[in-house]
Amino acid sequence: MSALLRVAGLPMRLWTAAGNPELVADLRELLAEEAEYAAYARALADWLGSVIPDAEDDRAELLALRRDLHNGRPVSSALPELAQASAWSTALGLRRAALDEDIERERERLSRLPWSQVDEAVARSVPDLVADVARRVEAGENWGGKRLRQRSEYLLRMIARGAAKPTPRGWLAHVAQVGVAGTVSWPVIGSCSAQWVSNVNADRGQADLDGATITLNGLNWVDGDRFRCWSATRVVELRRTPLLDAIRNVLADGVHDVDELVRRAWPRIPAMCCVASSGTWSSWALCSCPGRRDRAGALPSRASSTCIGACPVPCRRISWPGPANWPCRRCGWSMCCPGRRIIPCWR
């Protein structure tokens, strides 16, 4: 067995130098305050619409003011009722002007940044581009000009590709095929980390539940007619069904083995839900728990790994024993047991 190993061609600091967290935070705060002002202005516009007089002299001016409030635009009025809106919109306008200046300075910084980050690796990857930029800089071209701006943006994309993207090009593509040893432990070399995830589709298959213990995913909650739980990267949402509620009620007090779960859940499961006799639960789809590594070090063997409290993973429906005239559809409910994960279905 072999694996494809990819090493970053450039240090991550070359890419992160283009970030400006402080500017982004200021912009986020300003956008939130502008949204608050817009909501306040709309409420004020509704009130103003109810008190606009019929006289032609004042009506046109007040209607224009009402339109500005509805659109969340800055207003300036001598009316006492609009004093707060006028002061608020003026302060927001000053903040927006100051932030626009910061954004313009950031654009100027970013236009020059990629050229200052060029090293031997970048120059070897795009030699023609680097030579062209060097000629234009020596000729005194402005970084705000079209040609240098386009080349600067391309250089920044090349730095991002070499430092963080999975498909680098040219000299930045440090990719090699390496053999995988039979051992389950990985060597730790300096401050390095890696992630390893097995092929879930290859691991998935029918398994024996005899002696297995089962528990609910710990990160779960009920929201109306939906049952939600966290997976590794997202929230999984399931529709509540009688079978789902029955299993959830049984497992609410902790871990149970399969035989006990069948015995306790049987009186609560509707007749349409098929559970075979003699210890075989035919309405469960079973898949193996994928092995996973989040940093370099020893990887426990699959036989010794446990999944109590782990998060659910999607599972395809597999063949079901039982009469052919029973329609079966997967409900998507996920739980886990040591070394495997199970997903119930009803028929």
Tab-separated table of C-alpha atoms in Angstrom:
chain	number	residue	atom	x	y	z
A	1	MET	CA	0.000	0.000	0.000
A	2	SER	CA	1.224	3.525	-0.769
A	3	ALA	CA	0.150	7.077	-0.040
A	4	LEU	CA	0.571	10.420	-1.773
A	5	LEU	CA	2.552	12.790	0.452
A	6	ARG	CA	2.421	16.537	-0.108
A	7	VAL	CA	4.675	19.029	1.703
A	8	ALA	CA	4.005	22.775	1.605
A	9	GLY	CA	6.374	24.454	-0.829
A	10	LEU	CA	6.302	27.800	1.008
A	11	PRO	CA	6.086	28.808	4.680
A	12	MET	CA	2.566	29.598	5.846
A	13	ARG	CA	3.716	33.001	7.163
A	14	LEU	CA	4.133	34.237	3.573
A	15	TRP	CA	0.417	33.699	2.997
A	16	THR	CA	-0.856	34.875	6.387
A	17	ALA	CA	1.079	38.130	6.004
A	18	ALA	CA	-1.728	39.239	3.679
A	19	GLY	CA	-4.244	39.090	6.518
A	20	ASN	CA	-5.399	42.035	8.635
A	21	PRO	CA	-7.593	40.783	11.510
A	22	GLU	CA	-7.925	44.245	13.084
A	23	LEU	CA	-9.319	45.787	9.902
A	24	VAL	CA	-11.739	42.908	9.419
A	25	ALA	CA	-12.956	43.241	13.025
A	26	ASP	CA	-13.528	46.994	12.593
A	27	LEU	CA	-15.440	46.395	9.369
A	28	ARG	CA	-17.577	43.699	10.998
A	29	GLU	CA	-18.459	46.016	13.909
A	30	LEU	CA	-19.348	48.859	11.544
A	31	LEU	CA	-21.599	46.629	9.436
A	32	ALA	CA	-23.386	45.406	12.569
A	33	GLU	CA	-23.953	48.977	13.796
A	34	GLU	CA	-25.177	50.077	10.372
A	35	ALA	CA	-27.698	47.225	10.440
A	36	GLU	CA	-28.907	48.373	13.882
A	37	TYR	CA	-29.266	51.938	12.623
A	38	ALA	CA	-31.204	50.754	9.564
A	39	ALA	CA	-33.686	48.855	11.771
A	40	TYR	CA	-34.109	51.899	14.033
A	41	ALA	CA	-34.543	54.199	11.018
A	42	ARG	CA	-37.237	51.968	9.504
A	43	ALA	CA	-39.222	52.052	12.745
A	44	LEU	CA	-38.843	55.832	12.844
A	45	ALA	CA	-39.979	56.077	9.209
A	46	ASP	CA	-43.147	54.138	10.016
A	47	TRP	CA	-43.923	56.596	12.816
A	48	LEU	CA	-43.154	59.561	10.573
A	49	GLY	CA	-45.531	58.259	7.907
A	50	SER	CA	-48.404	58.353	10.396
A	51	VAL	CA	-47.891	62.041	11.278
A	52	ILE	CA	-47.106	63.570	7.856
A	53	PRO	CA	-49.488	66.512	7.320
A	54	ASP	CA	-51.598	67.031	4.216
A	55	ALA	CA	-50.184	70.497	3.542
A	56	GLU	CA	-48.194	70.605	0.309
A	57	ASP	CA	-45.425	72.802	1.754
A	58	ASP	CA	-44.154	70.315	4.339
A	59	ARG	CA	-45.389	67.067	2.853
A	60	ALA	CA	-42.802	66.693	0.063
A	61	GLU	CA	-39.850	67.329	2.407
A	62	LEU	CA	-41.141	64.899	5.036
A	63	LEU	CA	-41.827	62.206	2.437
A	64	ALA	CA	-38.244	62.506	1.166
A	65	LEU	CA	-37.002	62.249	4.758
A	66	ARG	CA	-39.188	59.185	5.275
A	67	ARG	CA	-37.713	57.512	2.179
A	68	ASP	CA	-34.186	58.135	3.462
A	69	LEU	CA	-35.090	56.567	6.801
A	70	HIS	CA	-36.676	53.541	5.153
A	71	ASN	CA	-33.500	52.994	3.114
A	72	GLY	CA	-31.242	53.408	6.147
A	73	ARG	CA	-29.491	56.452	4.689
A	74	PRO	CA	-28.024	59.240	6.855
A	75	VAL	CA	-30.504	62.003	7.695
A	76	SER	CA	-30.171	65.586	8.847
A	77	SER	CA	-33.235	67.203	10.338
A	78	ALA	CA	-34.035	69.888	12.890
A	79	LEU	CA	-37.017	67.940	14.232
A	80	PRO	CA	-36.487	66.998	17.916
A	81	GLU	CA	-37.900	63.528	17.249
A	82	LEU	CA	-35.158	62.896	14.701
A	83	ALA	CA	-32.255	64.257	16.748
A	84	GLN	CA	-31.019	60.791	17.770
A	85	ALA	CA	-31.209	59.469	14.212
A	86	SER	CA	-29.335	62.511	12.897
A	87	ALA	CA	-26.540	62.200	15.470
A	88	TRP	CA	-26.267	58.431	14.976
A	89	SER	CA	-26.109	58.656	11.189
A	90	THR	CA	-23.496	61.423	11.389
A	91	ALA	CA	-21.277	59.315	13.667
A	92	LEU	CA	-21.673	56.326	11.352
A	93	GLY	CA	-20.697	58.467	8.384
A	94	LEU	CA	-17.490	59.559	10.109
A	95	ARG	CA	-16.639	55.958	11.018
A	96	ARG	CA	-17.313	54.800	7.459
A	97	ALA	CA	-15.065	57.535	6.034
A	98	ALA	CA	-12.222	56.620	8.409
A	99	LEU	CA	-12.617	52.927	7.604
A	100	ASP	CA	-12.596	53.646	3.870
A	101	GLU	CA	-9.223	55.338	4.326
A	102	ASP	CA	-7.929	52.279	6.208
A	103	ILE	CA	-9.179	50.005	3.432
A	104	GLU	CA	-7.432	52.122	0.805
A	105	ARG	CA	-4.167	51.951	2.762
A	106	GLU	CA	-4.609	48.179	3.063
A	107	ARG	CA	-5.087	47.886	-0.695
A	108	GLU	CA	-1.853	49.790	-1.221
A	109	ARG	CA	-0.039	47.531	1.251
A	110	LEU	CA	-1.351	44.379	-0.415
A	111	SER	CA	-0.327	45.607	-3.858
A	112	ARG	CA	3.322	45.748	-2.719
A	113	LEU	CA	3.253	42.782	-0.324
A	114	PRO	CA	3.611	39.837	-2.772
A	115	TRP	CA	6.746	41.352	-4.344
A	116	SER	CA	8.372	41.668	-0.910
A	117	GLN	CA	7.524	37.992	-0.222
A	118	VAL	CA	9.211	36.639	-3.338
A	119	ASP	CA	12.027	34.248	-2.457
A	120	GLU	CA	14.022	31.682	-4.408
A	121	ALA	CA	11.187	29.147	-4.419
A	122	VAL	CA	8.654	31.610	-5.837
A	123	ALA	CA	11.147	32.971	-8.372
A	124	ARG	CA	11.911	29.438	-9.555
A	125	SER	CA	8.216	28.627	-9.875
A	126	VAL	CA	7.280	31.663	-12.021
A	127	PRO	CA	10.572	33.047	-13.379
A	128	ASP	CA	9.039	34.979	-16.294
A	129	LEU	CA	6.563	36.774	-14.052
A	130	VAL	CA	9.196	37.685	-11.460
A	131	ALA	CA	11.509	39.033	-14.165
A	132	ASP	CA	8.691	41.104	-15.685
A	133	VAL	CA	7.746	42.614	-12.304
A	134	ALA	CA	11.401	43.423	-11.601
A	135	ARG	CA	11.688	45.294	-14.909
A	136	ARG	CA	8.526	47.295	-14.260
A	137	VAL	CA	9.587	48.206	-10.717
A	138	GLU	CA	12.992	49.386	-11.945
A	139	ALA	CA	11.238	51.470	-14.611
A	140	GLY	CA	9.290	53.266	-11.870
A	141	GLU	CA	5.797	51.985	-12.654
A	142	ASN	CA	3.121	52.611	-10.044
A	143	TRP	CA	1.845	49.628	-8.060
A	144	GLY	CA	-1.655	51.000	-8.564
A	145	GLY	CA	-1.336	50.621	-12.323
A	146	LYS	CA	-3.174	47.876	-14.150
A	147	ARG	CA	-0.168	45.727	-15.157
A	148	LEU	CA	1.633	45.688	-11.814
A	149	ARG	CA	-1.645	45.231	-9.955
A	150	GLN	CA	-2.516	42.161	-12.043
A	151	ARG	CA	0.942	40.656	-11.569
A	152	SER	CA	0.864	41.355	-7.844
A	153	GLU	CA	-2.480	39.573	-7.504
A	154	TYR	CA	-1.122	36.603	-9.458
A	155	LEU	CA	1.946	36.424	-7.212
A	156	LEU	CA	-0.281	36.389	-4.135
A	157	ARG	CA	-2.317	33.528	-5.617
A	158	MET	CA	0.883	31.602	-6.286
A	159	ILE	CA	2.011	32.133	-2.679
A	160	ALA	CA	-1.373	30.916	-1.405
A	161	ARG	CA	-1.212	27.867	-3.673
A	162	GLY	CA	2.300	26.961	-2.579
A	163	ALA	CA	1.607	27.454	1.139
A	164	ALA	CA	-1.915	26.144	1.659
A	165	LYS	CA	-3.655	24.826	-1.447
A	166	PRO	CA	-3.768	21.065	-2.155
A	167	THR	CA	-2.837	21.459	-5.844
A	168	PRO	CA	0.343	23.563	-6.152
A	169	ARG	CA	2.194	23.988	-9.447
A	170	GLY	CA	5.726	23.773	-10.724
A	171	TRP	CA	8.480	23.964	-8.149
A	172	LEU	CA	5.920	24.410	-5.366
A	173	ALA	CA	4.452	20.934	-5.952
A	174	HIS	CA	6.429	18.887	-3.437
A	175	VAL	CA	4.443	15.673	-3.923
A	176	ALA	CA	5.809	12.150	-3.754
A	177	GLN	CA	4.534	8.594	-3.497
A	178	VAL	CA	5.602	6.896	-0.287
A	179	GLY	CA	5.096	3.401	1.004
A	180	VAL	CA	2.990	2.751	4.080
A	181	ALA	CA	4.456	0.368	6.631
A	182	GLY	CA	2.438	-2.281	8.375
A	183	THR	CA	2.861	-0.640	11.774
A	184	VAL	CA	0.086	1.508	13.233
A	185	SER	CA	2.409	4.138	14.711
A	186	TRP	CA	3.719	7.213	12.927
A	187	PRO	CA	7.064	8.819	13.751
A	188	VAL	CA	7.011	12.320	15.214
A	189	ILE	CA	9.540	14.615	13.534
A	190	GLY	CA	9.816	18.070	15.063
A	191	SER	CA	6.741	20.268	15.237
A	192	CYS	CA	4.662	18.545	12.589
A	193	SER	CA	1.081	17.364	12.449
A	194	ALA	CA	-1.063	15.311	10.105
A	195	GLN	CA	-4.591	14.042	9.705
A	196	TRP	CA	-5.438	10.490	8.745
A	197	VAL	CA	-8.953	9.239	7.969
A	198	SER	CA	-9.737	5.771	6.725
A	199	ASN	CA	-12.059	5.052	3.804
A	200	VAL	CA	-15.517	4.838	5.369
A	201	ASN	CA	-17.046	3.173	2.307
A	202	ALA	CA	-14.397	0.451	2.391
A	203	ASP	CA	-14.884	-0.119	6.138
A	204	ARG	CA	-18.661	-0.154	5.940
A	205	GLY	CA	-20.337	-3.548	6.086
A	206	GLN	CA	-22.589	-5.914	7.994
A	207	ALA	CA	-21.219	-6.911	11.401
A	208	ASP	CA	-22.335	-8.945	14.369
A	209	LEU	CA	-23.982	-6.966	17.186
A	210	ASP	CA	-23.795	-9.757	19.739
A	211	GLY	CA	-22.404	-8.337	22.958
A	212	ALA	CA	-22.195	-4.774	21.625
A	213	THR	CA	-22.998	-1.827	23.882
A	214	ILE	CA	-24.789	1.217	22.516
A	215	THR	CA	-25.171	4.826	23.612
A	216	LEU	CA	-26.398	8.117	22.195
A	217	ASN	CA	-24.182	10.744	20.694
A	218	GLY	CA	-23.414	13.029	23.635
A	219	LEU	CA	-23.842	16.281	21.667
A	220	ASN	CA	-27.561	16.012	20.912
A	221	TRP	CA	-30.709	18.030	21.533
A	222	VAL	CA	-34.381	18.125	20.507
A	223	ASP	CA	-35.835	21.124	18.672
A	224	GLY	CA	-39.547	20.705	18.010
A	225	ASP	CA	-40.060	17.843	15.560
A	226	ARG	CA	-36.317	17.614	14.843
A	227	PHE	CA	-33.516	15.790	16.597
A	228	ARG	CA	-30.100	17.385	16.132
A	229	CYS	CA	-26.587	16.236	16.960
A	230	TRP	CA	-23.078	17.342	16.095
A	231	SER	CA	-20.937	15.404	13.672
A	232	ALA	CA	-17.247	16.124	13.171
A	233	THR	CA	-17.894	19.200	11.009
A	234	ARG	CA	-21.620	19.975	11.002
A	235	VAL	CA	-24.963	19.584	12.752
A	236	VAL	CA	-26.947	16.533	11.625
A	237	GLU	CA	-30.712	17.100	11.650
A	238	LEU	CA	-33.120	14.137	11.847
A	239	ARG	CA	-36.897	14.056	11.698
A	240	ARG	CA	-38.412	12.666	14.883
A	241	THR	CA	-40.317	9.436	14.348
A	242	PRO	CA	-41.945	6.972	16.768
A	243	LEU	CA	-38.999	4.614	16.348
A	244	LEU	CA	-36.506	7.402	16.918
A	245	ASP	CA	-38.289	8.598	20.070
A	246	ALA	CA	-38.549	5.048	21.404
A	247	ILE	CA	-34.833	4.393	21.008
A	248	ARG	CA	-33.922	7.809	22.394
A	249	ASN	CA	-36.071	7.276	25.493
A	250	VAL	CA	-34.471	3.913	26.188
A	251	LEU	CA	-30.930	5.233	25.795
A	252	ALA	CA	-31.575	8.407	27.778
A	253	ASP	CA	-30.309	6.840	31.011
A	254	GLY	CA	-26.952	5.660	29.651
A	255	VAL	CA	-25.239	2.765	27.896
A	256	HIS	CA	-27.098	-0.496	27.118
A	257	ASP	CA	-26.231	-3.664	25.273
A	258	VAL	CA	-28.191	-4.593	22.174
A	259	ASP	CA	-30.316	-7.309	23.782
A	260	GLU	CA	-31.399	-4.984	26.584
A	261	LEU	CA	-32.161	-2.194	24.113
A	262	VAL	CA	-34.373	-4.504	22.041
A	263	ARG	CA	-36.159	-5.770	25.143
A	264	ARG	CA	-36.842	-2.299	26.560
A	265	ALA	CA	-37.673	-0.584	23.263
A	266	TRP	CA	-39.978	-3.333	21.948
A	267	PRO	CA	-43.169	-2.195	23.795
A	268	ARG	CA	-42.666	1.381	22.554
A	269	ILE	CA	-42.006	0.609	18.875
A	270	PRO	CA	-45.055	0.688	16.538
A	271	ALA	CA	-46.117	-2.443	14.720
A	272	MET	CA	-44.863	-1.049	11.403
A	273	CYS	CA	-41.288	-1.091	12.740
A	274	CYS	CA	-39.803	-4.506	12.163
A	275	VAL	CA	-37.535	-6.022	14.790
A	276	ALA	CA	-36.707	-9.669	14.135
A	277	SER	CA	-36.798	-12.232	16.905
A	278	SER	CA	-34.074	-14.379	18.486
A	279	GLY	CA	-31.691	-11.501	19.143
A	280	THR	CA	-31.374	-10.309	15.515
A	281	TRP	CA	-32.326	-6.681	15.001
A	282	SER	CA	-32.999	-6.513	11.266
A	283	SER	CA	-33.920	-2.831	11.093
A	284	TRP	CA	-30.418	-1.563	11.816
A	285	ALA	CA	-27.808	-0.642	9.225
A	286	LEU	CA	-24.303	-1.192	10.510
A	287	CYS	CA	-21.053	0.414	9.425
A	288	SER	CA	-17.583	0.340	10.879
A	289	CYS	CA	-16.227	3.362	12.666
A	290	PRO	CA	-13.542	5.096	10.552
A	291	GLY	CA	-10.112	5.304	12.070
A	292	ARG	CA	-8.848	8.858	12.448
A	293	ARG	CA	-5.642	10.684	13.351
A	294	ASP	CA	-5.494	14.402	14.113
A	295	ARG	CA	-1.753	14.726	14.749
A	296	ALA	CA	1.392	12.699	14.345
A	297	GLY	CA	1.957	9.861	16.790
A	298	ALA	CA	0.749	6.361	17.509
A	299	LEU	CA	-2.469	5.315	15.785
A	300	PRO	CA	-4.486	2.824	17.878
A	301	SER	CA	-5.479	-0.348	16.123
A	302	ARG	CA	-9.044	-0.608	14.922
A	303	ALA	CA	-9.723	-3.591	17.140
A	304	SER	CA	-8.898	-1.630	20.289
A	305	SER	CA	-10.568	1.660	19.349
A	306	THR	CA	-13.863	2.607	20.946
A	307	CYS	CA	-16.550	4.989	19.775
A	308	ILE	CA	-18.676	5.513	22.867
A	309	GLY	CA	-20.083	9.020	22.590
A	310	ALA	CA	-18.608	9.574	19.132
A	311	CYS	CA	-20.416	11.607	16.508
A	312	PRO	CA	-22.609	10.002	13.802
A	313	VAL	CA	-21.520	9.442	10.226
A	314	PRO	CA	-23.785	8.899	7.203
A	315	CYS	CA	-24.365	5.297	6.168
A	316	ARG	CA	-25.814	3.758	3.032
A	317	ARG	CA	-28.693	1.355	3.374
A	318	ILE	CA	-27.577	-2.248	3.053
A	319	SER	CA	-29.571	-5.417	2.315
A	320	TRP	CA	-32.142	-6.314	4.937
A	321	PRO	CA	-33.387	-9.755	5.985
A	322	GLY	CA	-37.139	-10.179	6.135
A	323	PRO	CA	-40.195	-10.443	3.879
A	324	ALA	CA	-39.811	-8.796	0.492
A	325	ASN	CA	-43.141	-6.947	0.739
A	326	TRP	CA	-41.924	-4.718	3.594
A	327	PRO	CA	-40.768	-1.341	2.224
A	328	CYS	CA	-37.694	-0.006	4.019
A	329	ARG	CA	-36.359	3.491	4.147
A	330	ARG	CA	-33.526	4.911	6.230
A	331	CYS	CA	-34.466	7.356	8.929
A	332	GLY	CA	-30.912	8.587	9.365
A	333	TRP	CA	-30.744	8.074	13.141
A	334	SER	CA	-27.099	7.610	14.233
A	335	MET	CA	-25.642	6.012	17.348
A	336	CYS	CA	-22.453	4.171	18.064
A	337	CYS	CA	-21.004	1.160	19.805
A	338	PRO	CA	-17.433	-0.019	20.475
A	339	GLY	CA	-15.599	-0.261	17.162
A	340	ARG	CA	-18.655	0.357	14.966
A	341	ARG	CA	-21.528	2.717	14.284
A	342	ILE	CA	-25.157	1.826	13.688
A	343	ILE	CA	-28.021	3.584	11.967
A	344	PRO	CA	-31.596	2.329	12.469
A	345	CYS	CA	-34.257	2.072	9.778
A	346	TRP	CA	-37.918	1.256	9.944
A	347	ARG	CA	-39.894	-0.927	7.557
